[in-house]
Every structure is written in C-alpha cells, then in structure tokens.
PDB file of C-alpha atoms in Angstrom:
ATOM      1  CA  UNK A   1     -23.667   5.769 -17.586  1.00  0.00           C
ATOM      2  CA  UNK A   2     -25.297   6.554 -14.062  1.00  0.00           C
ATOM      3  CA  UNK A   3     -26.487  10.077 -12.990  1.00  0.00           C
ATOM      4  CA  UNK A   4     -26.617  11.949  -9.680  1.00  0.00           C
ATOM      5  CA  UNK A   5     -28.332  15.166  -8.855  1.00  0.00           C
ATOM      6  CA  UNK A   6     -25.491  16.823  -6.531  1.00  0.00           C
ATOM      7  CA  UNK A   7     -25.412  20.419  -5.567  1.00  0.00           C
ATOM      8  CA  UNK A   8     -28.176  21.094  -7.613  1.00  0.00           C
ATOM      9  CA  UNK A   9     -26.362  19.847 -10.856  1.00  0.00           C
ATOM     10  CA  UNK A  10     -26.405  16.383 -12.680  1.00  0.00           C
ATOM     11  CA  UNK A  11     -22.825  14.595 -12.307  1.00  0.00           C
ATOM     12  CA  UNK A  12     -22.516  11.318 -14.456  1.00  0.00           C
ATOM     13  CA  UNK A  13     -20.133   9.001 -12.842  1.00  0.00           C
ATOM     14  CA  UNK A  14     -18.466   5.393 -13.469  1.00  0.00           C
ATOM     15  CA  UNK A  15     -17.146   2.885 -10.973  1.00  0.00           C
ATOM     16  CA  UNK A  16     -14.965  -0.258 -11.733  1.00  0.00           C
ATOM     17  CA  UNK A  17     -13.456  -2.351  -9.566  1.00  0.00           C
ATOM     18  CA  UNK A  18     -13.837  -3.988  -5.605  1.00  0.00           C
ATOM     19  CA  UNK A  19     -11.708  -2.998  -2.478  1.00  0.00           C
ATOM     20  CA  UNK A  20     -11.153   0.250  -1.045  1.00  0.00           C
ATOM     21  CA  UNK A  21     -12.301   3.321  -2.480  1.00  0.00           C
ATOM     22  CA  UNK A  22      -9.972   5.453  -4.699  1.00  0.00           C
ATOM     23  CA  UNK A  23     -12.078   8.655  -5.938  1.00  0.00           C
ATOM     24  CA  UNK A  24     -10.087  10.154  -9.493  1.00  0.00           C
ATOM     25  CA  UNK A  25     -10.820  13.880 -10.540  1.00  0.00           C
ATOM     26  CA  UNK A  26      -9.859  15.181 -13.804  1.00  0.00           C
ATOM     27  CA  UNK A  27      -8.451  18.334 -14.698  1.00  0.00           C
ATOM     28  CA  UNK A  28      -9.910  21.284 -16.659  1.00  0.00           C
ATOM     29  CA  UNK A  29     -11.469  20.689 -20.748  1.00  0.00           C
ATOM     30  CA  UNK A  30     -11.582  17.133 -19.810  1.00  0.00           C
ATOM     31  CA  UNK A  31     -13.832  14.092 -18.540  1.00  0.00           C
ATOM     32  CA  UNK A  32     -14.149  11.116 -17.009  1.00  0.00           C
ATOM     33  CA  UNK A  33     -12.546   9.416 -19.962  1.00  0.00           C
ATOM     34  CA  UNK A  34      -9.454  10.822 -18.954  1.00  0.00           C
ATOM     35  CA  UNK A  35      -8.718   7.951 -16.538  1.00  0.00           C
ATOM     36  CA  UNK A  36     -10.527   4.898 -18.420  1.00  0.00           C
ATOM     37  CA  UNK A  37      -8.858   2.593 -19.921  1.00  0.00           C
ATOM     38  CA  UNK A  38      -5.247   3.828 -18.865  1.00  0.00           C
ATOM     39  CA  UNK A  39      -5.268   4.568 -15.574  1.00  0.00           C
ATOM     40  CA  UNK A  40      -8.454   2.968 -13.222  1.00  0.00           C
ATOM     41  CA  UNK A  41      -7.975  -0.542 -15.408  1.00  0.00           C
ATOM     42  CA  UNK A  42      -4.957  -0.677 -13.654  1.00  0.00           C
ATOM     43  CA  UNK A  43      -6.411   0.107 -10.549  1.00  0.00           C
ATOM     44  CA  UNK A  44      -9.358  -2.172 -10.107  1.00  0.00           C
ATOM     45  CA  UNK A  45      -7.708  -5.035  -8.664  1.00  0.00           C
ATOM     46  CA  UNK A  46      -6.814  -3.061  -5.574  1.00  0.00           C
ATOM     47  CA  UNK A  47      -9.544  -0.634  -5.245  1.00  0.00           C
ATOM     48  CA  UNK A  48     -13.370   0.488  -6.010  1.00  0.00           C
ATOM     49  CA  UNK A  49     -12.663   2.993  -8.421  1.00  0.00           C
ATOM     50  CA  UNK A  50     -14.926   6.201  -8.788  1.00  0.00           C
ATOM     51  CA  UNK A  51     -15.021   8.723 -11.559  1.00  0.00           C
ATOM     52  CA  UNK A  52     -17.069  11.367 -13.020  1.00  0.00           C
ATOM     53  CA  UNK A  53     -17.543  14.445 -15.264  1.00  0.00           C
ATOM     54  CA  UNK A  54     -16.987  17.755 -13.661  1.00  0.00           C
ATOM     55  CA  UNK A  55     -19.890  20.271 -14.225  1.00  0.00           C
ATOM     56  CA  UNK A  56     -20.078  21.638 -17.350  1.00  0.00           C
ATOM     57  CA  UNK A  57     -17.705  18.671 -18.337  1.00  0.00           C
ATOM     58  CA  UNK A  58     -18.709  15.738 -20.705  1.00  0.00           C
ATOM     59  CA  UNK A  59     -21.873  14.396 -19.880  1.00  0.00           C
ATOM     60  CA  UNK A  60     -22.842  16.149 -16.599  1.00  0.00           C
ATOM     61  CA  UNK A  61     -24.483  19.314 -17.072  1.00  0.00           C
ATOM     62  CA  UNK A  62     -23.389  22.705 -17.700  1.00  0.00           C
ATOM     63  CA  UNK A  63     -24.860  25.463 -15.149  1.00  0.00           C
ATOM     64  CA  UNK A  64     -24.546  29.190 -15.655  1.00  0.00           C
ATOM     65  CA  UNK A  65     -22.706  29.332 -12.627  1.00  0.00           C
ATOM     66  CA  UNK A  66     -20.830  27.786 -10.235  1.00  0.00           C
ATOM     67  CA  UNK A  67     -17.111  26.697 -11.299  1.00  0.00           C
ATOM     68  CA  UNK A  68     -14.958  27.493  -8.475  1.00  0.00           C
ATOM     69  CA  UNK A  69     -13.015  24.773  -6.482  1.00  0.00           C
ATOM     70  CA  UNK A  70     -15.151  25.483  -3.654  1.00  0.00           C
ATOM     71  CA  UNK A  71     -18.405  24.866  -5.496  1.00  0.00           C
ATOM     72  CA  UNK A  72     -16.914  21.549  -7.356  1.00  0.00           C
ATOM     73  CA  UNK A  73     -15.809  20.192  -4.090  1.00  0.00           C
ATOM     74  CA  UNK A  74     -19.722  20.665  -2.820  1.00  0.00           C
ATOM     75  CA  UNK A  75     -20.514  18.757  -6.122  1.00  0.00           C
ATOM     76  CA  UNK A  76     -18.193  15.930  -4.905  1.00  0.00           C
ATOM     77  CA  UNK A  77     -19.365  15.911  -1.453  1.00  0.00           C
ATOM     78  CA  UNK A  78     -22.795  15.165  -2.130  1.00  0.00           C
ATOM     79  CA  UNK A  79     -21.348  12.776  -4.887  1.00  0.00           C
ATOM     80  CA  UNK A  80     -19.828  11.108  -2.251  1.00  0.00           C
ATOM     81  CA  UNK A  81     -22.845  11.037   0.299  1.00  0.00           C
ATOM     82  CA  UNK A  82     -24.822   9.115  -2.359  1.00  0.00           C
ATOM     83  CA  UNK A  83     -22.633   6.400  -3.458  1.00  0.00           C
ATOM     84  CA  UNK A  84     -22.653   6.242   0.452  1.00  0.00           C
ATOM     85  CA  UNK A  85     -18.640   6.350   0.150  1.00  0.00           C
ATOM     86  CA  UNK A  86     -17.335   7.672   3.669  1.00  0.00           C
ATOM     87  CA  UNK A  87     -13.433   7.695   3.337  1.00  0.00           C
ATOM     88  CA  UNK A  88     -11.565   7.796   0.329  1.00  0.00           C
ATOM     89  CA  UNK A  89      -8.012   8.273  -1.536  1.00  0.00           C
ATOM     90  CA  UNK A  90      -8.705  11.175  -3.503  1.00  0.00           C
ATOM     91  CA  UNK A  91      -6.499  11.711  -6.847  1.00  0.00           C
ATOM     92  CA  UNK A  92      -6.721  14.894  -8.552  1.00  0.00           C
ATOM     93  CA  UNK A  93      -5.226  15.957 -11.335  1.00  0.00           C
ATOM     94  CA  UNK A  94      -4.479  19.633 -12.474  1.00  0.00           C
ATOM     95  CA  UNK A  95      -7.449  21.416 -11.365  1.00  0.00           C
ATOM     96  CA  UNK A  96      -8.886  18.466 -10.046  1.00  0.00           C
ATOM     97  CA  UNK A  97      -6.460  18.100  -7.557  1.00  0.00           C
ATOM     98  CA  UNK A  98      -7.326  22.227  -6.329  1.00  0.00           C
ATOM     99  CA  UNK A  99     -10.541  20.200  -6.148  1.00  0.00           C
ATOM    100  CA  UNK A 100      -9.402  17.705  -4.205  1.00  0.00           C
ATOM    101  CA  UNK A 101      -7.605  19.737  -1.723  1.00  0.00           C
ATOM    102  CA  UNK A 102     -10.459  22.188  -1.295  1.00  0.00           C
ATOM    103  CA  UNK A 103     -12.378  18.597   0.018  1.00  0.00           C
ATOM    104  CA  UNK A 104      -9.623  17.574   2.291  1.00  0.00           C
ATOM    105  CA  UNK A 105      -9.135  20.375   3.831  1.00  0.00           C
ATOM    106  CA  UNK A 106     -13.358  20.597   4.710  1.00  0.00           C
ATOM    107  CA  UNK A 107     -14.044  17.195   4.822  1.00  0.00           C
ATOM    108  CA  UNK A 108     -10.489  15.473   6.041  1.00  0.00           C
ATOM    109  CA  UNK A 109     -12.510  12.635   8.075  1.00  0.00           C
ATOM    110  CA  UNK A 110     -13.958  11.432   4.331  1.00  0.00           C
ATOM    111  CA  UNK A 111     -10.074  11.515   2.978  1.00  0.00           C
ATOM    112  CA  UNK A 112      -7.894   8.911   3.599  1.00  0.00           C
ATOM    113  CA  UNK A 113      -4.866   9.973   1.383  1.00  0.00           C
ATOM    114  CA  UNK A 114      -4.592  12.722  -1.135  1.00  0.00           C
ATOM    115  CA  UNK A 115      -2.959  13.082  -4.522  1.00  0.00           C
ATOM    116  CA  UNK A 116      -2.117  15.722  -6.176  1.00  0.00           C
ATOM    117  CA  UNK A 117      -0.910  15.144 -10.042  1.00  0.00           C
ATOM    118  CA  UNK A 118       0.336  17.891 -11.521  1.00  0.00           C
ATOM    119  CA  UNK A 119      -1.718  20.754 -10.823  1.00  0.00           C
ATOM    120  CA  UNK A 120      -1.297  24.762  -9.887  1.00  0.00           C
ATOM    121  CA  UNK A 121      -2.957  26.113  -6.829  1.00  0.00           C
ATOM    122  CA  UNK A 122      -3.365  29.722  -7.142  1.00  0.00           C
ATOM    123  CA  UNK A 123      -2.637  30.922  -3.809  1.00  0.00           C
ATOM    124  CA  UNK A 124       0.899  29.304  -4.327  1.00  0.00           C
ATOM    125  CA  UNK A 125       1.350  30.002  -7.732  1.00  0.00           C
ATOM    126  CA  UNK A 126      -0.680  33.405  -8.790  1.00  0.00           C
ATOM    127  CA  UNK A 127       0.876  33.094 -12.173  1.00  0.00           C
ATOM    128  CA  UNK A 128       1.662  30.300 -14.879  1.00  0.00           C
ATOM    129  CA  UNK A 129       4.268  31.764 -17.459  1.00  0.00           C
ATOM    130  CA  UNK A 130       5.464  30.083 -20.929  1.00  0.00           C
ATOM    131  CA  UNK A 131       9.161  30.611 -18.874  1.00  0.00           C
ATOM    132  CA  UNK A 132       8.109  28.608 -16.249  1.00  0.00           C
ATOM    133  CA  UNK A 133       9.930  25.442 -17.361  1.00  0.00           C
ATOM    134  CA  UNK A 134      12.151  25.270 -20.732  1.00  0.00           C
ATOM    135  CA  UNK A 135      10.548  22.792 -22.416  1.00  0.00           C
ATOM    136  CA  UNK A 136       8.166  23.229 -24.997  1.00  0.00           C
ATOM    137  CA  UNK A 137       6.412  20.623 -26.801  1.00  0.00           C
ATOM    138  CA  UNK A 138       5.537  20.275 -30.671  1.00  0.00           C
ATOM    139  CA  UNK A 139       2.104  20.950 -30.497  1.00  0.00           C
ATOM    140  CA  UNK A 140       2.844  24.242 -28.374  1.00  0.00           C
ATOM    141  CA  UNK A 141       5.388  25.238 -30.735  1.00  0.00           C
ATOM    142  CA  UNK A 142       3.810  24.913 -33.631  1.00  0.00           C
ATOM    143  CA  UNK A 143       0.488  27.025 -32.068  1.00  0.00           C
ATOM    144  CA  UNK A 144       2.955  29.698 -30.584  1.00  0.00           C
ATOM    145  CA  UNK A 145       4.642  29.933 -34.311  1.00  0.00           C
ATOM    146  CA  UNK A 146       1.337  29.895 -36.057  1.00  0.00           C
ATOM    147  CA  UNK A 147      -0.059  32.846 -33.391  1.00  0.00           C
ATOM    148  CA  UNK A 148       2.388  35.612 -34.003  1.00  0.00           C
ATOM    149  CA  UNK A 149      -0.371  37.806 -32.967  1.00  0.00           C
ATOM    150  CA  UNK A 150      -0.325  36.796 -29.178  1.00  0.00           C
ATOM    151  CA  UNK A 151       1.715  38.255 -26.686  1.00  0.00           C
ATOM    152  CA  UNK A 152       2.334  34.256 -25.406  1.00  0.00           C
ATOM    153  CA  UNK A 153       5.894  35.558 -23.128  1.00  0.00           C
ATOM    154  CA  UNK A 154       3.343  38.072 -21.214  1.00  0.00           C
ATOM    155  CA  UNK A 155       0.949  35.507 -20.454  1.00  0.00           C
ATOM    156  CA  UNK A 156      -0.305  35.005 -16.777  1.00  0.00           C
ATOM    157  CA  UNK A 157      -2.390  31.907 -17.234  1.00  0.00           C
ATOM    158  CA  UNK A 158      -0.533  30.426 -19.828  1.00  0.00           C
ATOM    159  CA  UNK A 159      -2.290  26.503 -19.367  1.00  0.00           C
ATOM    160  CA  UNK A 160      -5.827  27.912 -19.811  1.00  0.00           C
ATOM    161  CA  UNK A 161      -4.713  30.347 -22.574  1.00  0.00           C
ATOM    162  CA  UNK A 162      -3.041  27.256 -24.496  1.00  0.00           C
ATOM    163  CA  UNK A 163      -6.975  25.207 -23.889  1.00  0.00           C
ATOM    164  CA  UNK A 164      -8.347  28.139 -25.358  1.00  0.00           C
ATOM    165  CA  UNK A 165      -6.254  28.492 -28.359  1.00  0.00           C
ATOM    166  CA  UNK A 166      -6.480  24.393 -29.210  1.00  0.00           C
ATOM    167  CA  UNK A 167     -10.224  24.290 -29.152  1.00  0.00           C
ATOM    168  CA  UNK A 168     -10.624  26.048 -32.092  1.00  0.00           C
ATOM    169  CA  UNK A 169     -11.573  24.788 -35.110  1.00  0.00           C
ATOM    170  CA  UNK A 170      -8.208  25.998 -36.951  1.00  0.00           C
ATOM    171  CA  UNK A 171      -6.038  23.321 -34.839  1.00  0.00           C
ATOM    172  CA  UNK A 172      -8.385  20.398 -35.745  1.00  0.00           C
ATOM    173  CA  UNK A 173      -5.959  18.972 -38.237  1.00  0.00           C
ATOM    174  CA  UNK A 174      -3.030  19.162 -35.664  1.00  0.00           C
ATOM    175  CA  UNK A 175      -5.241  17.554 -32.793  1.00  0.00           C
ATOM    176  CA  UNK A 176      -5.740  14.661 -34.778  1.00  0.00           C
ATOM    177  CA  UNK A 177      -1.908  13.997 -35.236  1.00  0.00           C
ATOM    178  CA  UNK A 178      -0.514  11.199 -32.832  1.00  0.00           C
ATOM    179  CA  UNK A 179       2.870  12.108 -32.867  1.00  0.00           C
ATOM    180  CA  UNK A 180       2.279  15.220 -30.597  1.00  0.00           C
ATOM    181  CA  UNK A 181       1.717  13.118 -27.936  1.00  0.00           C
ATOM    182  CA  UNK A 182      -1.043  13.359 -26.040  1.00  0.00           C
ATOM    183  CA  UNK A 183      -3.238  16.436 -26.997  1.00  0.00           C
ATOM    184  CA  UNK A 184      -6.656  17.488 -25.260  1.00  0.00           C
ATOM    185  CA  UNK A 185      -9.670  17.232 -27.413  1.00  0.00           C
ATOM    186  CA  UNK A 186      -7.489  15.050 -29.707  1.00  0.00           C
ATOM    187  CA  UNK A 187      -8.635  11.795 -31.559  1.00  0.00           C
ATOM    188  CA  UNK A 188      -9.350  10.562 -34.815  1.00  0.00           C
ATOM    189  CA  UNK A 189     -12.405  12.939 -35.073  1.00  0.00           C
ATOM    190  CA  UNK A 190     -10.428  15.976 -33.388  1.00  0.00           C
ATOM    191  CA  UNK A 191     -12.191  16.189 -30.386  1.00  0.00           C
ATOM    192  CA  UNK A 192     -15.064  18.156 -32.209  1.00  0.00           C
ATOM    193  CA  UNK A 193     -17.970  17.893 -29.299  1.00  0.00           C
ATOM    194  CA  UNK A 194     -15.463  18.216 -26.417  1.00  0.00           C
ATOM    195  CA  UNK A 195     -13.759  21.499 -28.088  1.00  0.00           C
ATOM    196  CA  UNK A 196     -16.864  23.247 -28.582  1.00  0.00           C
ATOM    197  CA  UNK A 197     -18.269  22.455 -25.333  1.00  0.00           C
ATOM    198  CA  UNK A 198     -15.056  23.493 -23.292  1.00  0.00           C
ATOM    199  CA  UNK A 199     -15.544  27.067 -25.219  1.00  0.00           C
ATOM    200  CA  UNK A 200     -18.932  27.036 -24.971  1.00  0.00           C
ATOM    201  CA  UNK A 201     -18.510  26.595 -20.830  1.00  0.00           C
ATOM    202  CA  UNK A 202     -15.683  29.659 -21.082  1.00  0.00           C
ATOM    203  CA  UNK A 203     -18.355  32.051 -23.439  1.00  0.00           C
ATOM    204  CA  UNK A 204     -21.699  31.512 -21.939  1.00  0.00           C
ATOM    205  CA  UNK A 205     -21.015  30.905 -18.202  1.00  0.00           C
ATOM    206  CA  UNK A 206     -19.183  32.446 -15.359  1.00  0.00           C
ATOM    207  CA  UNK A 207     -16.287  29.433 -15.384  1.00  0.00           C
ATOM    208  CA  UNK A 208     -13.944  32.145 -16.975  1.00  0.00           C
ATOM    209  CA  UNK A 209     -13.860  34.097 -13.689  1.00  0.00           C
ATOM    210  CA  UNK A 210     -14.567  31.403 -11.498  1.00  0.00           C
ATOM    211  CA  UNK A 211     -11.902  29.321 -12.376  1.00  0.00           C
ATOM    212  CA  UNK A 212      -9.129  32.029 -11.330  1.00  0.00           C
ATOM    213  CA  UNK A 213     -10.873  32.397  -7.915  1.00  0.00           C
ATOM    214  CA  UNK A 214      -8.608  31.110  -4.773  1.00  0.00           C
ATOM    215  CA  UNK A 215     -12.018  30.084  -3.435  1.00  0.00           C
ATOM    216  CA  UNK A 216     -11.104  30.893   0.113  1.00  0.00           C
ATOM    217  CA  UNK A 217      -7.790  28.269  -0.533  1.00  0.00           C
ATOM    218  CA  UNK A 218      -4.661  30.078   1.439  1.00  0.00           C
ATOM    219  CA  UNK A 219      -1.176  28.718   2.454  1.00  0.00           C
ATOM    220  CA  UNK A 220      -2.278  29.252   6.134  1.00  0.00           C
ATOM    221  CA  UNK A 221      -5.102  26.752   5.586  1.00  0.00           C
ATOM    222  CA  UNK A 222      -2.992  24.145   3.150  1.00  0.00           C
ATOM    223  CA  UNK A 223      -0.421  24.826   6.014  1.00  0.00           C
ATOM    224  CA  UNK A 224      -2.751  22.551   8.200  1.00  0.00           C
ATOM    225  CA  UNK A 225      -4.367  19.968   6.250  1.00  0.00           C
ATOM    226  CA  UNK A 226      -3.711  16.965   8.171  1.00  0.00           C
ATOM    227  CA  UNK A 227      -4.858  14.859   4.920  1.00  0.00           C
ATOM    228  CA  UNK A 228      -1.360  12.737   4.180  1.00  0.00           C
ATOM    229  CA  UNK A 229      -0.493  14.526   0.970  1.00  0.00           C
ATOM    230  CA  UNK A 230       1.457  12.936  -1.744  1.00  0.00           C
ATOM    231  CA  UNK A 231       2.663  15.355  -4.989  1.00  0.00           C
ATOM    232  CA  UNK A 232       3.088  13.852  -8.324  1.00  0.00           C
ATOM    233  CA  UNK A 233       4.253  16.123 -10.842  1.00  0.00           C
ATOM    234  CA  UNK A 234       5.935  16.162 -14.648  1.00  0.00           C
ATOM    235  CA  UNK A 235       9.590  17.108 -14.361  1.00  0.00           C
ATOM    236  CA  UNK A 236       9.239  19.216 -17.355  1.00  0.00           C
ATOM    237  CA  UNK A 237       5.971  20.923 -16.320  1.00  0.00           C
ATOM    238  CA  UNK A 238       4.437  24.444 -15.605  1.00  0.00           C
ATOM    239  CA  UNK A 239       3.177  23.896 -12.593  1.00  0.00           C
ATOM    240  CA  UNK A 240       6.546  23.017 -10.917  1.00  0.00           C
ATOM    241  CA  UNK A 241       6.407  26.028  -8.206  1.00  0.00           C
ATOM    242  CA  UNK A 242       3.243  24.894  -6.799  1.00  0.00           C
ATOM    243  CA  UNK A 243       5.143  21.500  -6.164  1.00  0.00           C
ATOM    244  CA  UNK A 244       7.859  23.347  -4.789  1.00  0.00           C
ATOM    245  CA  UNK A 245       5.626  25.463  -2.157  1.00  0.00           C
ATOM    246  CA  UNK A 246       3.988  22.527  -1.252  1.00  0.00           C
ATOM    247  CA  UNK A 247       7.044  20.907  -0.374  1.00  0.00           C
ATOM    248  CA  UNK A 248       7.964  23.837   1.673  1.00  0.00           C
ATOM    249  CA  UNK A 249       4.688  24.656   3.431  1.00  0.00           C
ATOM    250  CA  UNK A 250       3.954  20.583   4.379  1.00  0.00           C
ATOM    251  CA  UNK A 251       7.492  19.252   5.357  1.00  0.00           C
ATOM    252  CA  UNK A 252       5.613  15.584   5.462  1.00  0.00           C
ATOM    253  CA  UNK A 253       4.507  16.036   2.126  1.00  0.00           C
ATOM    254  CA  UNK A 254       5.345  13.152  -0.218  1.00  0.00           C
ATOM    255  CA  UNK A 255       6.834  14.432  -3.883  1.00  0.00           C
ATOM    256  CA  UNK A 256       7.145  12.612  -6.979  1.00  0.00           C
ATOM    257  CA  UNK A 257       8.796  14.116 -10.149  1.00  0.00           C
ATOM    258  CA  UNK A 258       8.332  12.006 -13.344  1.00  0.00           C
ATOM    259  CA  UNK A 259      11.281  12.303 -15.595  1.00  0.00           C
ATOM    260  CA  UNK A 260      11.102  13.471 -18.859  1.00  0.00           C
ATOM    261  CA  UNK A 261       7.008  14.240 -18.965  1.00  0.00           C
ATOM    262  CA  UNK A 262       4.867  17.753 -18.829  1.00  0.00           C
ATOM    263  CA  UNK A 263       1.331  17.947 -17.515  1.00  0.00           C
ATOM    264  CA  UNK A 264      -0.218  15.351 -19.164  1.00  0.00           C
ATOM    265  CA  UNK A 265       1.893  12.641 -17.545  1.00  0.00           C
ATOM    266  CA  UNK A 266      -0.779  10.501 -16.141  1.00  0.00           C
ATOM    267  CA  UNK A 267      -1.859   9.629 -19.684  1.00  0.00           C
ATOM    268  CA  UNK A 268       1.731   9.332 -21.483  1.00  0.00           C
ATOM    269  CA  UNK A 269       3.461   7.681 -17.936  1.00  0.00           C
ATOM    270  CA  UNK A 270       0.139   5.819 -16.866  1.00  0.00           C
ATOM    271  CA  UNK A 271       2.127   2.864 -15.452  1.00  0.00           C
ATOM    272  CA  UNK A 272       4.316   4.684 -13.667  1.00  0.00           C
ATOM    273  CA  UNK A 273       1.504   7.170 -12.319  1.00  0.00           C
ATOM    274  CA  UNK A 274      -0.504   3.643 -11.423  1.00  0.00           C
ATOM    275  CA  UNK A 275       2.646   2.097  -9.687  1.00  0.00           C
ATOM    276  CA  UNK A 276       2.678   5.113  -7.620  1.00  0.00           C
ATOM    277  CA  UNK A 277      -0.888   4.844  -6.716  1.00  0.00           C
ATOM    278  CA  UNK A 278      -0.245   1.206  -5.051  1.00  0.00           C
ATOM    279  CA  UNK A 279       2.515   2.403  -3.179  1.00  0.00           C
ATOM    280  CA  UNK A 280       2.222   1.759   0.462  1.00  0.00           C
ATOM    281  CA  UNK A 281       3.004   5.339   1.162  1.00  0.00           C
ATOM    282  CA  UNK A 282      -0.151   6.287  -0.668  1.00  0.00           C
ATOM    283  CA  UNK A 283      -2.936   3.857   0.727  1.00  0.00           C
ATOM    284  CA  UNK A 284      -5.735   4.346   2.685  1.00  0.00           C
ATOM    285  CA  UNK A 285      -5.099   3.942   6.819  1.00  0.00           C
TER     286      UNK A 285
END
C-alpha cells in the first residue's frame, strides 16, 4: 500500500473508487481495514474513497509523541494536501470523528459534509461510565466477570479501559469467537500483531495522556462549526450524551440512532451505515 510523509510521520493510505471525495477515519486500536471490504466497497460507485492508518496505527508509523486530535488532524491535513484533495465528506468514527471535527472546525473550506459515527468528544462528555447505557454485550460480560479485581462501575474512561483489558494475551481465545459479534483485534489468529501494537502505542509513547487531551476542542468552538454535521450513533451505545449535546449545541445538526447496535455499528449495520452515507442530506455541496 502507498506511503506519505505527513506531519513528520509516515501515513499509509488506500483509495478505491471515482467521483467525489469521501475521506473515512477510524477510531482508536484500529486501521484502515476497518472500512475495507464492508463499508468503502459500498461506496465506490458514488465516490473516490480515501483511507488510512492513524499514527501509531497499522502500518503507518508509531512516534513517541504526538496523539492528540489536534496533532492527527495536522497528519490529515497534509494527507490531504498531497493527494491534492481540496474538499471532502469527512466520516469519522469514534475517535476519528474528534479527528474529524478538530479538521472542520480549522479547515471548514476543505470539508464539504461531516460525519460523526459514534464517537465521544471530551469537552461534551468528560466521562464514559459502564452505566452509561444498559446494555452490555457478551464479550464485556464475560471480561467484567472474569476481572473481579477491577473497580469497572468507577470507571471514567470505560471504552479505552475495555481496549486495554482485550489486548491481552489472556482474552485471545475469546477474540477469536464469532458469536460475540464484532470484537477489536479479533480474527481467526486473535488479532495477535494489532493487540500488541495498540499496547505497545499506550506503554512506550505519550498516546495514554494525549488521547484524554480536549486539544483546544470546546462547546463554544463546536458551537460554530459551520461544517453541515450529520450524527450517526448506536442506540445502545456509550457515547450517547455526546450525541445528545451535539444535538443541543448545533440545532441543524442531523442525528441518526441505529436500533439495536453499540459502538461498533458501522461494521455489524454496514448497509445501513452505507445507505446513510448516500443520503442526499449527507453529500457534498
């Protein structure tokens, strides 16, 4: 796959697909694979799809420093600036889409339209809590009953604590199980490399701290991003109040709850999340 030097980091990247350009950021202890097959081959007909590995994500590479949404929406300017792409829908999802709104908000000439799948923006949403929505899936039940020894109910960042935990080498078998759905770093092998290099980026560099930085983000500055804004987000999931603010803070805002799914909705609802995508509402001016 093709490389980029941008922001002083290597980025690899994938397009597919002609038209207009549609620009898809994945979410924390993931990659590019995230979207391909299920998502951008649905996509390609209507647009030139873009994707790529976050720093310190699959195969770009992993800096000491330098994990805030400010610095990973420098990474995706310059990105940007060499595949010479000047406007874009931008789809984010979890802390892709802080990503994503960190860009809109600097750059909003570049953005035509901006999704944001499922995630939690600090400044709206300080805290993520196992309370924060009643469901509980299989996989997180059977970690939380396996892991009497964590305090999960007094848990303020309860979506990177859960990464964390199913890294390690002690979930392997239950990563490789199908039935839970879909799991990160799951897969017939159990997600060996990606595990170990999503710890290895939380051990040995500053993403632990930088991650939990509001990188300048406020509600007085999402209050006037004049970006259309659509919100896609799991009926089920965590990160429900961020939706909410939104809603509150941009009255123009367009939400979308998906019934019946968590966080990981673009993956187990990928034709719905697609059908959304090519919804008039949601393309590019």
């Amino acid at each position: 796959m093709p490389k980029v030097l941008a922001n002083g980091v290597t980025l690899s990247y994938q397009q597919t697909g002609n038209g207009s350009d549609l620009v898809m950021i994945h979410g924390l202890a993931a990659s590019r694979a995230f979207w391909y097959p299920l998502i951008a081959q649905q996509l390609e007909q209507k647009f030139r799809v873009t994707f790529y590995d976050l720093r310190g994500h699959g195969y770009s590479e992993m800096p000491a420093a330098g994990y805030t949404s400010q610095d990973m929406a420098l990474d995706l300017h310059e990105l940007l600036n060499h595949l010479q792409i000047h406007r874009a829908l931008l789809v984010g999802h979890s802390f892709g889409g802080v990503i994503a709104l960190q860009y809109a908000l600097q750059h909003p000439e570049r953005v035509s339209s901006l999704v944001v799948a499922d995630s939690r923006i600090s400044c709206l949403q300080p805290v993520q809590r196992l309370k924060d929505t009643d469901y509980l899936s299989e996989l997180e039940a059977a970690i939380l009953a396996a892991s009497p020894d964590i305090d999960w109910e007094n848990e303020t960042q309860i979506g990177l604590r859960f990464l964390e935990e199913i890294a390690k080498e002690r979930w392997q078998s239950l990563r490789r199980e199908s039935r839970y759905g879909y799991i990160p770093f799951g897969g017939s092998g159990g997600g060996t490399r990606a595990a170990q290099k999503w710890l290895n980026l939380l051990n040995t560099t500053t993403a632990r701290q930088d991650l939990q930085n509001t990188a300048g983000l406020s509600i007085e500055k999402i209050r006037h991003l004049s970006v259309p804004l659509v919100a896609v987000y799991g009926a089920r999931s965590r990160c429900l109040p961020t939706c909410q603010a939104l809603t509150q803070i941009l009255p123009t805002c367009q939400t979308h709850l998906i019934p019946d799914s968590s966080h990981f909705y673009p993956v187990t609802q990928a034709a719905t999340f697609a059908r959304i995508l090519t919804h008039p509402e949601v393309q590019p001016l």
